[in-house]
Amino acid sequence: MTAISLGPSPARRDALARWIRLLVAATIAYNVIEAIVAITAGTVASSTALIGFGLDSVIEVSSAAAVAWQFSATDQAVREAREQRTLRIIAVSFFALALYVTVDSVRALTGTGEADHSIPGIVLAALSLAIMPFLSAAQRKAGRELGSASAVADSKQTLLCTYLSAVLLAGLLANLLFGWAWADPIAALVIAVIAAKEGRDAWQGKGCCAPTADHTHATHADASGCTDGCSCC
């Protein structure tokens, strides 16, 4: 059978690695600001949802920092050697997020106190809902082309922040407009289930299969460069 090359050229791989480093740096910077604002606003308003959102940002920084460490290496072989360890760090971040959101949601549902309204929290949630999808999509696209499971997994962490932003925004607005304090923790429990699943996939190395230099038609590679049993979507 005729061998075909599915991976990008070395120059393209270097360009993609630089682009991922830039996206990860932007994600870290934004999440640091997000964490500070959310935790501060949450403390002022006694909002467990806002404080939880801020702590989620801290967890996302750890995930993005792991990818930044992996792609800080200029040598492709070194980056590939760091892939599995980076995936494990991302997986643990997902599990930590799922655990925290679950505990925080149960506490919010069973607690006796009610959070005050938070306009800064609403503005922050809306801003994150607008920014995070673009960062996630850009990193996911680059990670898929490069064949990096860790970059794809981290982009899912960023996408999860988008879901949490939507949940937070809905919860804060429901509390402001209708007094539905229970809406946010219920939706957050759904997010916890999603986070646990993504953590399991990252731990198992699922998410994207790195294309090798040469593949044959016998591997049944699809148009995206993934082989049977792999999911780069």
C-alpha positions as MATLAB code, in Angstrom:
seq = 'MTAISLGPSPARRDALARWIRLLVAATIAYNVIEAIVAITAGTVASSTALIGFGLDSVIEVSSAAAVAWQFSATDQAVREAREQRTLRIIAVSFFALALYVTVDSVRALTGTGEADHSIPGIVLAALSLAIMPFLSAAQRKAGRELGSASAVADSKQTLLCTYLSAVLLAGLLANLLFGWAWADPIAALVIAVIAAKEGRDAWQGKGCCAPTADHTHATHADASGCTDGCSCC';
ca = [
       0.000    0.000    0.000;
       1.101    3.543   -0.667;
       2.080    5.475    2.443;
       0.538    8.923    2.803;
       1.571   11.719    5.125;
      -1.220   12.943    7.362;
       0.724   15.169    9.715;
       1.605   18.825    9.117;
       5.093   19.786    7.981;
       7.753   20.566   10.629;
       7.427   24.298    9.906;
       3.647   24.109   10.285;
       3.996   22.144   13.534;
       6.285   24.826   14.962;
       3.829   27.535   13.920;
       0.935   25.653   15.533;
       2.946   25.161   18.728;
       3.659   28.904   18.908;
      -0.035   29.661   18.323;
      -1.073   27.254   21.091;
       1.432   28.867   23.473;
      -0.100   32.281   22.707;
      -3.656   31.007   23.223;
      -2.709   29.326   26.490;
      -1.021   32.511   27.728;
      -4.154   34.518   26.915;
      -6.318   31.934   28.686;
      -4.139   32.035   31.803;
      -4.113   35.842   31.913;
      -7.877   36.087   31.523;
      -8.569   33.385   34.103;
      -6.342   35.063   36.685;
      -8.328   38.291   36.288;
     -11.578   36.334   36.259;
     -10.676   34.535   39.493;
      -9.816   37.752   41.322;
     -13.011   39.534   40.241;
     -15.294   36.544   40.839;
     -13.955   35.664   44.293;
     -14.034   39.319   45.373;
     -17.587   39.893   44.070;
     -18.712   36.557   45.495;
     -17.349   37.397   48.930;
     -19.089   40.782   48.915;
     -22.414   39.251   47.805;
     -22.039   36.053   49.869;
     -22.530   34.134   46.610;
     -21.238   30.568   46.640;
     -21.839   30.388   42.881;
     -19.566   33.344   42.190;
     -16.877   32.110   44.575;
     -17.093   28.669   42.968;
     -16.763   30.252   39.534;
     -13.633   32.053   40.703;
     -12.118   28.849   42.073;
     -12.947   27.130   38.789;
     -10.820   29.796   37.099;
      -7.922   28.851   39.395;
      -8.330   25.201   38.358;
      -8.362   26.216   34.685;
      -5.114   28.117   35.173;
      -3.465   24.909   36.420;
      -4.690   23.043   33.337;
      -3.520   25.770   30.949;
      -0.187   26.017   32.771;
       0.370   22.294   32.194;
      -0.147   22.760   28.456;
       2.104   25.838   28.506;
       4.810   23.705   30.143;
       4.427   21.027   27.485;
       4.639   23.493   24.593;
       7.452   25.509   26.149;
       9.734   22.878   24.626;
      10.818   23.822   21.117;
      11.698   20.234   20.237;
       8.776   18.171   18.964;
      10.060   14.959   20.558;
      10.179   16.626   23.986;
       6.628   17.948   23.571;
       5.388   14.470   22.694;
       7.216   12.993   25.700;
       5.382   15.443   27.979;
       1.972   14.701   26.447;
       0.846   11.926   28.821;
       1.859   13.768   31.973;
       0.062   16.884   30.760;
      -3.082   14.856   30.071;
      -3.013   13.473   33.617;
      -2.731   16.996   35.063;
      -5.684   18.122   32.948;
      -7.685   15.064   34.013;
      -7.048   15.780   37.696;
      -8.126   19.392   37.081;
     -11.404   18.143   35.597;
     -11.981   15.796   38.554;
     -11.214   18.577   41.042;
     -13.639   20.877   39.259;
     -16.375   18.226   39.220;
     -15.871   17.508   42.919;
     -15.895   21.160   43.929;
     -18.940   22.063   41.829;
     -20.832   19.066   43.246;
     -20.017   19.896   46.862;
     -20.681   23.607   46.314;
     -24.011   22.912   44.610;
     -25.183   20.596   47.400;
     -24.188   23.202   49.977;
     -26.098   25.875   48.056;
     -29.205   23.684   47.838;
     -29.155   22.732   51.514;
     -27.909   26.023   52.912;
     -30.072   28.495   54.742;
     -28.428   31.714   53.615;
     -29.302   33.562   50.425;
     -26.840   35.356   48.198;
     -27.244   39.042   47.472;
     -27.589   40.349   43.937;
     -24.280   40.961   42.171;
     -24.143   43.240   39.140;
     -20.332   42.805   38.817;
     -20.911   39.045   38.774;
     -23.484   39.350   35.996;
     -21.124   41.513   33.921;
     -18.235   39.078   34.473;
     -20.334   36.039   33.517;
     -21.567   37.752   30.351;
     -18.023   38.784   29.388;
     -16.682   35.256   29.932;
     -19.569   33.838   27.911;
     -18.483   36.042   25.006;
     -14.708   35.465   25.224;
     -14.220   31.839   26.212;
     -15.834   30.163   23.153;
     -13.352   31.880   20.825;
     -10.309   30.879   22.900;
     -11.597   27.305   23.134;
     -12.385   26.986   19.418;
      -9.013   28.418   18.348;
      -7.020   26.105   20.631;
      -9.126   23.102   19.726;
      -8.597   23.689   16.004;
      -4.836   24.075   16.435;
      -4.650   21.055   18.739;
      -6.544   18.865   16.276;
      -4.302   19.868   13.377;
      -1.193   19.314   15.463;
      -2.558   16.048   16.826;
      -2.140   17.083   20.466;
      -4.571   15.385   22.847;
      -3.508   17.682   25.691;
      -4.233   20.856   23.707;
      -7.648   19.488   22.727;
      -8.358   18.456   26.335;
      -7.394   21.899   27.627;
      -9.661   23.516   25.028;
     -12.492   21.440   26.503;
     -11.603   22.830   29.919;
     -11.977   26.318   28.461;
     -15.254   25.317   26.794;
     -16.486   24.031   30.141;
     -15.829   27.520   31.513;
     -18.229   28.774   28.838;
     -20.924   26.426   30.153;
     -20.232   27.510   33.714;
     -20.431   31.150   32.619;
     -23.847   30.505   31.101;
     -24.976   28.661   34.237;
     -23.666   31.436   36.471;
     -25.288   34.148   34.366;
     -28.630   32.340   34.331;
     -28.454   31.756   38.080;
     -27.558   35.344   38.920;
     -30.260   36.726   36.618;
     -32.841   34.279   37.976;
     -31.973   35.358   41.496;
     -32.106   39.039   40.512;
     -35.351   38.899   38.514;
     -37.340   36.040   40.051;
     -35.666   35.121   43.317;
     -34.905   31.565   42.049;
     -31.839   30.867   44.159;
     -32.029   27.117   43.412;
     -31.587   27.426   39.614;
     -27.803   27.829   39.582;
     -26.803   24.831   41.766;
     -29.134   22.501   39.859;
     -27.597   23.422   36.512;
     -24.108   23.325   38.023;
     -24.634   19.663   38.965;
     -25.095   18.904   35.260;
     -21.797   20.667   34.559;
     -20.137   18.512   37.227;
     -21.212   15.357   35.394;
     -19.777   16.721   32.133;
     -16.512   17.653   33.877;
     -16.176   14.158   35.331;
     -16.651   12.607   31.867;
     -14.064   14.912   30.300;
     -11.652   14.084   33.126;
     -12.091   10.374   32.469;
     -11.468   10.856   28.743;
      -8.352   12.929   29.377;
      -7.012   10.345   31.840;
      -7.530    7.612   29.253;
      -5.836    9.704   26.571;
      -8.975   10.171   24.519;
      -9.821   13.330   22.631;
      -7.352   13.394   19.750;
      -4.869   10.976   18.259;
      -1.604   12.454   17.120;
      -0.964   11.768   13.434;
       2.351   10.084   12.786;
       4.669   10.892    9.964;
       3.403    8.051    7.813;
       0.077    6.268    7.775;
      -1.345    3.848    5.283;
      -4.888    3.436    4.066;
      -5.042    0.367    6.331;
      -5.358    2.685    9.373;
      -8.673    3.991    7.992;
      -7.738    7.564    8.767;
     -10.511   10.055    8.215;
     -10.301   13.523    6.722;
      -9.389   15.119   10.048;
      -6.354   12.889   10.500;
      -7.883   10.662   13.140;
      -7.808    6.912   12.992;
     -10.377    4.364   14.040;
     -11.162    4.572   17.734;
      -9.975    8.150   18.009;
     -12.100   11.233   18.472;
     -10.608   14.603   17.614;
     -13.916   16.404   17.712;
];
